[in-house]
Structure formats: structure tokens, C-alpha cells
């Protein structure tokens, strides 16, 4: 009996393990251009590293700004993630947006045209941006090798199921294949709270994922 | 061709429609005993109706209390839902709990033994409860006729999938059959935000729902 079952059990375990996806919670943060960084922090400022993030080369900076919404409510300490980028973009949860008076659009990182206005305050200056505040759409980073192993392609839409008493399946999760990327799904704090997820968690890739 | 397809299309539409579940968002609220109501609002106080809720006999009361957490942060206006009950129970989102310093347990309504301590302030008195603050576990109310139509039983665990760009499938949703209940799923504001749900929405009953 055990001779019959053990290969099946091994296959089942391999199948489950092969679909495990690290799920990390993104608290509110921003990406910034070098030009905007210098307006807020002074000429010649460079971001300095507080700690490395999971994706190679990315880091949480020591530098933080205050983020002000249209209702004048403030998040006093919002961390910049480095390195600097070609666009300044503030990523908040939907709940954060409600608190500071914004009905945030759900956008993929980088796609900020027509997104919500936002004001940033640094030690040396203030920036009133006409757009740039978004709620990040769910996505999974991975490299081409991971994609092949998981049987998905860049741009594919999948589902990711979490476990536990508040289990949810996140549908409509986009696969983003990058040369050096490690497998990692980002969810915002609303999503983490809804699923009862700790900061570093695991989900399972599921089929479908249609919205 | 259309003669072949139209019955199938009709069946598919009927299948989808038959699985539609109204999903309503519960903001933070509380249920209260008559004894506690009188401590907070004065001897002889009766709840008065602001508006009826979907479930027969249930209503949002005009009466509100302030809810204070262990870190002394306050939600100033938390509405009582009537009628009075045999236990006082404060239902908050996980995010609400974090704000006022509580790591809320996920509980079915009524199951408050060992849940979080909470302080309530009314116009005539204060209550320091040793337990009673919870995050409500997801569930769907329905009557026996609905349950038969949907092919589920009291106590069954199902999934409910929402639609839209932030679609999620809520797993582990408990079926609660009540004599007069109407079909209705309640989610908290974390869950609504994660799924991008408006206050009155629809989901689809899905198979499985395992956690």
C-alpha cells in the first residue's frame, strides 16, 4: 500500500511546493525622480540605503517625506524606495487614499497618467504633483526561468490563493518577467488585512485568475 | 447554429444568475445588551431606529458610542445595530484594530470568549469590557429555501468571487441558515477595500472555498 501511495504523495507535495509564491506586504511608499528628490531634500542629494529589498538592486532609503492629501490630512513618514526612477509615484492602499481624501485608481507601477494629485513635503522643499498617487495593481515579479518552471508567460493573468482562516484568492494577478527578478508577489495593506497575512507570507499559484 | 446555441446560452446565464450573492460592506459597529445600553445611555433607554437593515427586524440605531482601544485612540462615532442582544460585541476591521492597538481575533458573531478587551463611552457612562472586540468571520445569511436552491447546507464552507479589476475570491465563507434570513454576505472594510467593492455589490458563489 505504502509502495503504491508514496510516489503519489511525493508528486502531490512537489506540485504544491512548486506553486508556492512569496507574498510580501507593501506599506505606503514612494518612488522618486532625482530632480524631485533634490527639490525636497536639497541640491545634490543622493538616496542612502536603509535596507535592501528582495528584488536585486532595490532598497528602502533612509529618506522619508510627508504625504498630504486634498483634505489636508498627512502621512508624516512615507519611505522612499530606491534607486531613483524616471517618474515620481506614490503607492498607497485604498484605505490610505480614503483617509487623505483620494479615490485612488488601481494602476500598474509606472502607469500614472491621470492618476490622483498629491503633495509631498521634504526638509528643503514642497512638491505639488498633479498626478502620481495610485493604488498598485497586484503583480508577481519573476525571471524567465521561474516563468518557465511555473508555466506562465510575461503578461499572463493568474490567481494567487493564500491560506488560513481569512484565506482569499487574489484574481487578476499580472505576471511581470524581468531579467534579474526574484519570484515575489506584492500586496498592499488592505489586501494583507483582508487575507490576514503577516508581512512575509506564502501563496499558491492557481489557474484562472479571471476578473 | 443559433438554435443550437441559444438554450446553452440561456442555461449559462441562468447558472451565473442563480449563483449571485448580494455582498454588503459592514463598517465598524456594535451589538449591545439592554443592561450595557442603560449603563451607557441611562436607565430605561431603548434603541431607536435610524434605518432598517437588509435582514428582517435588524436596524441601524440612532444611538452611537465612542470606542477606545488600549493605546487610547478613539473611534468617536460607532453605531449600534439593533435590536439588543444577549452579548455586547464590537465588530471592527483588522485595520481598525491596528489603529486602536488591538490584534483582533477573527470570530463568528456571538463567539466572543477570550476576544479583545475594549472600552465604550456613552453620554451617561463608560464600560470597560474584558472581551468583546472581534473581526467578524465572513459568512452568508440565507433561509432554507435559498440554501436548497444554491445547493448548500447550514455550516457549509463556500467561496464567493467578486468581479472587477481588484477581483478576489473570499474562501472559507460560512453558510448560516436562518428562518427569516435573506441572502446576504457581509464583508468588513478591509475586505471591501482589497476587492475594490462598493457598499452594495454582488459576488458569485463558487465551489470549494477551502482555507
Coordinates of C-alpha atoms in Angstrom, one line a residue:
Chain A
X1 CA 0.0 0.0 0.0
X2 CA 2.7 2.5 1.0
X3 CA 4.7 1.4 -2.1
X4 CA 1.7 2.5 -4.2
X5 CA 1.0 5.7 -2.3
X6 CA 4.4 7.2 -1.6
X7 CA 5.2 8.3 -5.2
X8 CA 1.8 9.9 -5.4
X9 CA 2.3 11.7 -2.2
X10 CA 5.7 12.9 -3.3
X11 CA 4.1 14.2 -6.6
X12 CA 1.4 16.0 -4.7
X13 CA 3.9 17.6 -2.4
X14 CA 6.1 18.6 -5.3
X15 CA 3.1 20.1 -7.1
X16 CA 2.1 22.2 -4.1
X17 CA 5.7 23.3 -3.3
X18 CA 6.3 24.2 -7.0
X19 CA 3.4 26.6 -6.9
X20 CA 4.4 28.5 -3.7
X21 CA 4.8 32.2 -4.2
X22 CA 6.4 34.5 -1.6
X23 CA 3.8 37.3 -0.8
X24 CA 5.2 40.5 0.7
X25 CA 3.2 43.3 2.0
X26 CA 3.9 46.8 0.6
X27 CA 3.1 49.5 3.1
X28 CA 2.6 53.0 1.7
X29 CA 5.8 54.2 -0.1
X30 CA 7.0 56.3 -3.0
X31 CA 9.4 56.2 -5.9
X32 CA 11.0 59.5 -6.9
X33 CA 13.0 61.1 -9.7
X34 CA 16.4 62.6 -9.0
X35 CA 15.0 66.1 -9.8
X36 CA 12.1 65.7 -7.3
X37 CA 14.5 64.3 -4.7
X38 CA 16.7 67.4 -4.9
X39 CA 13.6 69.8 -4.7
X40 CA 12.6 68.0 -1.5
X41 CA 16.0 67.3 0.1
X42 CA 18.3 69.9 -1.5
X43 CA 20.7 70.1 -4.4
X44 CA 23.0 67.1 -4.9
X45 CA 21.1 64.8 -2.6
X46 CA 21.5 61.1 -3.2
X47 CA 19.3 58.4 -1.7
X48 CA 21.0 56.4 1.1
X49 CA 20.3 52.8 1.8
X50 CA 18.4 51.8 5.0
X51 CA 18.0 48.1 3.9
X52 CA 17.9 46.0 0.8
X53 CA 14.6 44.8 -0.6
X54 CA 14.0 41.4 -2.1
X55 CA 14.4 42.5 -5.7
X56 CA 18.1 42.9 -6.7
X57 CA 19.3 46.5 -6.6
X58 CA 16.1 47.9 -4.9
X59 CA 16.3 49.3 -1.4
X60 CA 14.4 51.1 1.3
X61 CA 16.0 54.5 1.7
X62 CA 16.7 56.4 4.9
X63 CA 14.9 59.4 3.3
X64 CA 11.2 59.8 4.1
X65 CA 8.7 62.5 3.1
X66 CA 5.3 63.7 4.4
X67 CA 2.4 63.0 2.0
X68 CA -0.5 65.4 2.1
X69 CA -3.9 64.7 0.6
X70 CA -6.5 67.1 -0.7
X71 CA -8.3 67.1 2.7
X72 CA -5.0 68.3 4.2
X73 CA -4.6 65.1 6.2
X74 CA -1.0 63.9 6.4
X75 CA 1.0 60.7 6.5
X76 CA 4.1 62.1 8.2
X77 CA 6.7 59.5 7.4
X78 CA 6.4 57.8 4.0
X79 CA 9.6 56.0 2.9
X80 CA 11.2 56.4 -0.5
X81 CA 12.2 53.2 -2.2
X82 CA 15.4 53.5 -4.3
X83 CA 17.0 53.8 -6.7
X84 CA 15.6 56.9 -8.3
X85 CA 13.2 56.4 -11.2
X86 CA 12.0 58.3 -14.3
X87 CA 8.7 59.1 -12.6
X88 CA 7.7 60.0 -9.1
X89 CA 4.9 57.7 -7.9
X90 CA 3.2 57.4 -4.5
X91 CA 1.7 54.0 -3.7
X92 CA -1.0 53.9 -1.1
X93 CA -3.6 51.4 -0.1
X94 CA -7.2 52.3 -0.9
X95 CA -7.9 52.8 2.8
X96 CA -4.9 55.3 2.9
X97 CA -6.5 57.1 0.0
X98 CA -9.8 57.4 1.7
X99 CA -8.1 58.8 4.8
X100 CA -6.4 61.6 2.9
X101 CA -9.3 62.3 0.6
X102 CA -8.4 60.4 -2.6
X103 CA -10.3 57.9 -4.6
X104 CA -7.2 56.2 -5.8
X105 CA -7.1 54.5 -9.3
X106 CA -5.7 50.9 -9.4
X107 CA -2.7 51.1 -11.7
X108 CA 0.4 49.1 -12.6
X109 CA 3.6 50.7 -11.4
X110 CA 4.7 53.4 -13.9
X111 CA 1.2 53.9 -15.4
X112 CA 0.4 57.2 -13.6
X113 CA -1.2 59.3 -16.4
X114 CA -4.3 60.9 -15.0
X115 CA -3.8 59.4 -11.5
X116 CA -4.5 61.3 -8.3
X117 CA -2.9 64.6 -7.3
X118 CA -0.6 64.5 -4.3
X119 CA 1.6 66.9 -2.3
X120 CA 5.0 65.9 -0.9
X121 CA 6.9 67.7 1.8
X122 CA 10.6 67.3 2.4
X123 CA 13.0 69.0 4.7
X124 CA 14.1 71.5 2.0
X125 CA 11.0 71.9 -0.2
X126 CA 7.5 71.0 -1.3
X127 CA 6.1 69.4 -4.4
X128 CA 2.5 69.7 -5.6
X129 CA 2.1 66.9 -8.1
X130 CA -0.9 67.0 -10.5
X131 CA -0.7 63.2 -10.7
X132 CA 1.3 60.3 -9.3
X133 CA -0.8 58.8 -6.4
X134 CA -2.0 55.3 -7.2
X135 CA -3.1 52.1 -5.7
X136 CA -0.8 49.4 -7.1
X137 CA -2.4 46.6 -9.1
X138 CA -1.4 43.2 -7.9
X139 CA 1.5 41.5 -9.8
X140 CA 4.2 38.9 -9.4
X141 CA 7.8 39.5 -10.3
X142 CA 9.8 36.7 -11.7
X143 CA 12.6 35.9 -14.2
X144 CA 12.2 33.8 -17.4
X145 CA 13.4 30.7 -15.7
X146 CA 10.8 31.0 -13.0
X147 CA 8.1 31.7 -15.6
X148 CA 9.0 28.5 -17.5
X149 CA 9.0 26.4 -14.3
X150 CA 5.6 27.9 -13.3
X151 CA 4.2 27.5 -16.8
X152 CA 3.3 31.2 -17.3
X153 CA 4.4 34.0 -19.6
X154 CA 5.1 37.7 -19.2
X155 CA 1.7 39.5 -19.1
X156 CA -0.3 36.4 -18.1
X157 CA -3.1 36.8 -15.5
X158 CA -3.1 34.3 -12.7
X159 CA -4.7 33.8 -9.3
X160 CA -2.9 33.5 -6.0
X161 CA -4.5 31.8 -3.1
X162 CA -3.5 32.4 0.5
X163 CA -4.1 30.0 3.4
X164 CA -5.5 30.5 6.8
X165 CA -8.9 31.4 8.4
X166 CA -9.1 34.6 6.3
X167 CA -7.9 32.9 3.0
X168 CA -8.6 34.8 -0.2
X169 CA -7.7 34.1 -3.8
X170 CA -6.4 37.2 -5.4
X171 CA -7.6 37.2 -9.0
X172 CA -6.3 39.1 -11.9
X173 CA -2.7 39.0 -10.8
X174 CA -0.3 40.0 -13.6
X175 CA 3.0 38.2 -14.3
X176 CA 5.9 40.6 -14.8
X177 CA 9.0 38.9 -16.1
X178 CA 12.3 40.8 -15.5
X179 CA 15.8 39.7 -16.2
X180 CA 17.0 39.6 -12.7
X181 CA 13.7 39.4 -10.8
X182 CA 13.1 37.0 -8.0
X183 CA 9.7 35.4 -7.5
X184 CA 7.7 37.8 -5.3
X185 CA 4.1 39.0 -5.2
X186 CA 3.4 42.4 -3.7
X187 CA 0.1 43.1 -2.0
X188 CA -1.0 46.3 -0.3
X189 CA -2.0 46.6 3.4
X190 CA -5.8 46.4 2.5
X191 CA -5.2 43.1 0.7
X192 CA -2.9 41.8 3.5
X193 CA -5.5 42.8 6.2
X194 CA -8.3 41.2 4.2
X195 CA -6.4 37.9 4.0
X196 CA -5.0 38.1 7.5
X197 CA -1.5 37.9 6.0
X198 CA 1.7 38.5 8.1
X199 CA 4.3 40.8 6.4
X200 CA 6.2 37.8 4.8
X201 CA 3.9 35.1 3.7
X202 CA 3.3 32.5 1.0
X203 CA 0.5 31.9 -1.5
X204 CA -0.2 29.3 -4.1
X205 CA -0.4 30.0 -7.8
X206 CA -3.8 28.9 -9.1
X207 CA -5.3 28.6 -12.5
X208 CA -7.6 31.1 -14.0
X209 CA -7.4 34.3 -12.1
X210 CA -10.1 35.9 -14.4
X211 CA -11.6 39.1 -13.1
Chain B
X1 CA -26.5 27.4 -35.3
X2 CA -28.4 29.9 -33.1
X3 CA -30.9 27.1 -32.5
X4 CA -28.2 25.0 -31.0
X5 CA -26.6 27.8 -29.0
X6 CA -29.4 29.7 -27.5
X7 CA -30.5 27.1 -25.0
X8 CA -26.9 26.7 -23.9
X9 CA -26.5 30.5 -23.5
X10 CA -29.8 30.6 -21.5
X11 CA -28.5 27.8 -19.3
X12 CA -25.2 29.6 -18.8
X13 CA -26.9 32.9 -17.9
X14 CA -29.3 31.1 -15.5
X15 CA -26.3 29.4 -13.9
X16 CA -24.5 32.6 -13.3
X17 CA -27.6 34.5 -12.1
X18 CA -28.5 31.7 -9.8
X19 CA -25.2 32.0 -8.0
X20 CA -25.3 35.7 -7.5
X21 CA -24.9 36.7 -3.8
X22 CA -25.5 40.3 -2.6
X23 CA -22.4 41.5 -0.8
X24 CA -22.7 44.3 1.7
X25 CA -19.9 46.1 3.5
X26 CA -20.1 46.3 7.3
X27 CA -18.4 49.3 8.7
X28 CA -17.3 49.2 12.3
X29 CA -20.4 48.7 14.5
X30 CA -21.5 47.1 17.7
X31 CA -24.3 45.0 19.2
X32 CA -25.2 45.6 22.8
X33 CA -27.2 44.1 25.7
X34 CA -30.0 46.1 27.2
X35 CA -28.0 46.2 30.5
X36 CA -25.0 47.8 28.8
X37 CA -27.2 50.1 26.8
X38 CA -28.6 51.5 30.0
X39 CA -25.2 51.9 31.6
X40 CA -24.0 54.0 28.6
X41 CA -27.2 55.9 27.9
X42 CA -29.2 55.9 31.2
X43 CA -31.9 53.9 32.9
X44 CA -34.8 52.8 30.7
X45 CA -33.1 53.7 27.4
X46 CA -34.4 51.9 24.3
X47 CA -32.7 51.8 20.9
X48 CA -34.4 53.9 18.3
X49 CA -34.3 53.1 14.6
X50 CA -32.3 55.2 12.1
X51 CA -32.9 52.8 9.2
X52 CA -33.8 49.2 8.6
X53 CA -31.0 46.7 7.6
X54 CA -31.4 44.0 5.0
X55 CA -32.1 41.2 7.4
X56 CA -35.7 41.3 8.7
X57 CA -36.0 43.0 12.1
X58 CA -32.5 44.3 12.2
X59 CA -31.8 48.1 12.2
X60 CA -29.1 50.7 12.5
X61 CA -29.9 52.7 15.6
X62 CA -29.6 56.4 16.1
X63 CA -27.5 55.7 19.2
X64 CA -23.7 55.7 18.8
X65 CA -20.9 55.2 21.2
X66 CA -17.2 56.1 21.3
X67 CA -14.9 53.1 21.1
X68 CA -11.5 53.4 22.8
X69 CA -8.6 51.0 22.3
X70 CA -5.7 50.1 24.7
X71 CA -3.5 52.8 23.0
X72 CA -6.2 55.3 24.0
X73 CA -7.0 56.1 20.3
X74 CA -10.7 56.6 19.8
X75 CA -13.4 56.0 17.1
X76 CA -15.8 58.7 18.2
X77 CA -19.0 57.6 16.4
X78 CA -19.6 53.8 16.3
X79 CA -23.2 52.9 15.5
X80 CA -25.2 50.4 17.5
X81 CA -27.1 47.8 15.4
X82 CA -30.4 46.7 17.0
X83 CA -32.3 45.0 18.4
X84 CA -30.4 44.5 21.7
X85 CA -28.7 41.1 22.1
X86 CA -27.6 38.7 24.8
X87 CA -23.9 39.8 24.4
X88 CA -22.2 43.0 23.7
X89 CA -19.9 42.7 20.7
X90 CA -17.8 45.3 18.8
X91 CA -17.0 44.4 15.2
X92 CA -14.0 46.2 13.7
X93 CA -11.9 45.6 10.7
X94 CA -8.4 44.3 11.2
X95 CA -7.1 47.8 10.2
X96 CA -9.4 49.4 12.7
X97 CA -7.9 47.1 15.3
X98 CA -4.3 48.0 14.5
X99 CA -5.2 51.7 14.7
X100 CA -6.6 51.4 18.3
X101 CA -3.9 48.9 19.4
X102 CA -5.6 45.5 19.1
X103 CA -4.7 42.4 17.3
X104 CA -8.3 41.3 16.7
X105 CA -9.3 37.7 16.6
X106 CA -11.4 36.6 13.6
X107 CA -14.6 35.2 15.1
X108 CA -18.1 34.3 14.2
X109 CA -20.7 36.7 15.6
X110 CA -21.5 35.6 19.2
X111 CA -18.3 33.7 19.8
X112 CA -16.5 36.3 21.9
X113 CA -14.9 34.3 24.7
X114 CA -11.3 35.4 25.0
X115 CA -11.7 38.1 22.4
X116 CA -10.1 41.6 22.7
X117 CA -10.8 44.0 25.5
X118 CA -12.5 47.3 24.6
X119 CA -13.8 50.4 26.2
X120 CA -17.1 52.0 25.3
X121 CA -18.2 55.6 26.2
X122 CA -21.7 56.8 26.1
X123 CA -23.4 60.0 27.1
X124 CA -24.2 58.7 30.6
X125 CA -21.5 56.1 31.4
X126 CA -18.4 54.1 30.5
X127 CA -17.9 50.4 30.1
X128 CA -14.6 48.6 30.3
X129 CA -15.2 45.2 28.7
X130 CA -12.6 42.5 29.2
X131 CA -13.6 40.9 26.0
X132 CA -16.0 41.6 23.1
X133 CA -14.0 43.2 20.2
X134 CA -13.7 40.9 17.2
X135 CA -13.1 40.9 13.5
X136 CA -16.1 39.2 12.0
X137 CA -15.5 36.0 10.1
X138 CA -17.1 36.0 6.6
X139 CA -20.5 34.4 6.3
X140 CA -23.6 34.4 4.2
X141 CA -27.1 34.6 5.6
X142 CA -29.9 32.8 3.9
X143 CA -33.0 30.8 4.6
X144 CA -33.6 27.1 4.0
X145 CA -35.2 27.8 0.6
X146 CA -32.2 29.7 -0.6
X147 CA -29.9 27.0 0.7
X148 CA -31.8 24.3 -1.2
X149 CA -31.7 26.5 -4.4
X150 CA -28.0 27.1 -4.0
X151 CA -27.2 23.5 -3.2
X152 CA -25.6 24.3 0.2
X153 CA -26.4 23.4 3.9
X154 CA -26.1 25.3 7.1
X155 CA -22.5 25.3 8.2
X156 CA -21.1 24.6 4.7
X157 CA -18.0 26.4 3.6
X158 CA -18.1 28.1 0.2
X159 CA -16.1 30.6 -1.8
X160 CA -17.5 33.9 -3.1
X161 CA -15.8 35.6 -6.1
X162 CA -16.2 39.3 -6.8
X163 CA -15.7 40.9 -10.2
X164 CA -13.7 43.9 -11.4
X165 CA -10.0 44.9 -11.6
X166 CA -9.4 44.0 -8.0
X167 CA -11.4 40.8 -8.0
X168 CA -10.8 38.4 -5.1
X169 CA -12.4 35.1 -4.1
X170 CA -13.2 35.0 -0.5
X171 CA -12.5 31.5 0.7
X172 CA -13.8 29.9 3.9
X173 CA -17.2 31.6 3.8
X174 CA -19.7 30.0 6.2
X175 CA -23.3 29.4 5.3
X176 CA -25.6 30.5 8.1
X177 CA -29.2 29.4 7.5
X178 CA -31.9 31.3 9.5
X179 CA -35.6 31.0 9.3
X180 CA -36.3 34.5 8.0
X181 CA -32.9 35.4 6.7
X182 CA -32.4 36.9 3.2
X183 CA -29.4 36.0 1.1
X184 CA -26.6 38.4 2.1
X185 CA -22.9 38.2 2.6
X186 CA -21.2 40.7 4.9
X187 CA -17.6 41.7 4.4
X188 CA -15.6 44.2 6.5
X189 CA -14.0 47.4 5.1
X190 CA -10.6 45.7 4.8
X191 CA -12.2 43.0 2.6
X192 CA -14.2 45.6 0.6
X193 CA -11.1 47.7 0.0
X194 CA -9.0 44.8 -1.0
X195 CA -11.6 43.8 -3.6
X196 CA -12.4 47.4 -4.6
X197 CA -16.1 46.8 -3.7
X198 CA -18.7 49.5 -3.5
X199 CA -21.0 49.4 -0.4
X200 CA -23.7 47.3 -2.2
X201 CA -22.2 44.8 -4.5
X202 CA -22.6 41.2 -5.9
X203 CA -20.4 38.2 -5.8
X204 CA -20.7 34.7 -7.3
X205 CA -20.9 31.6 -5.2
X206 CA -18.0 29.3 -6.1
X207 CA -17.2 25.7 -5.3
X208 CA -14.6 24.8 -2.8
X209 CA -13.8 27.7 -0.6
X210 CA -11.2 25.6 1.4
X211 CA -8.9 27.6 3.5

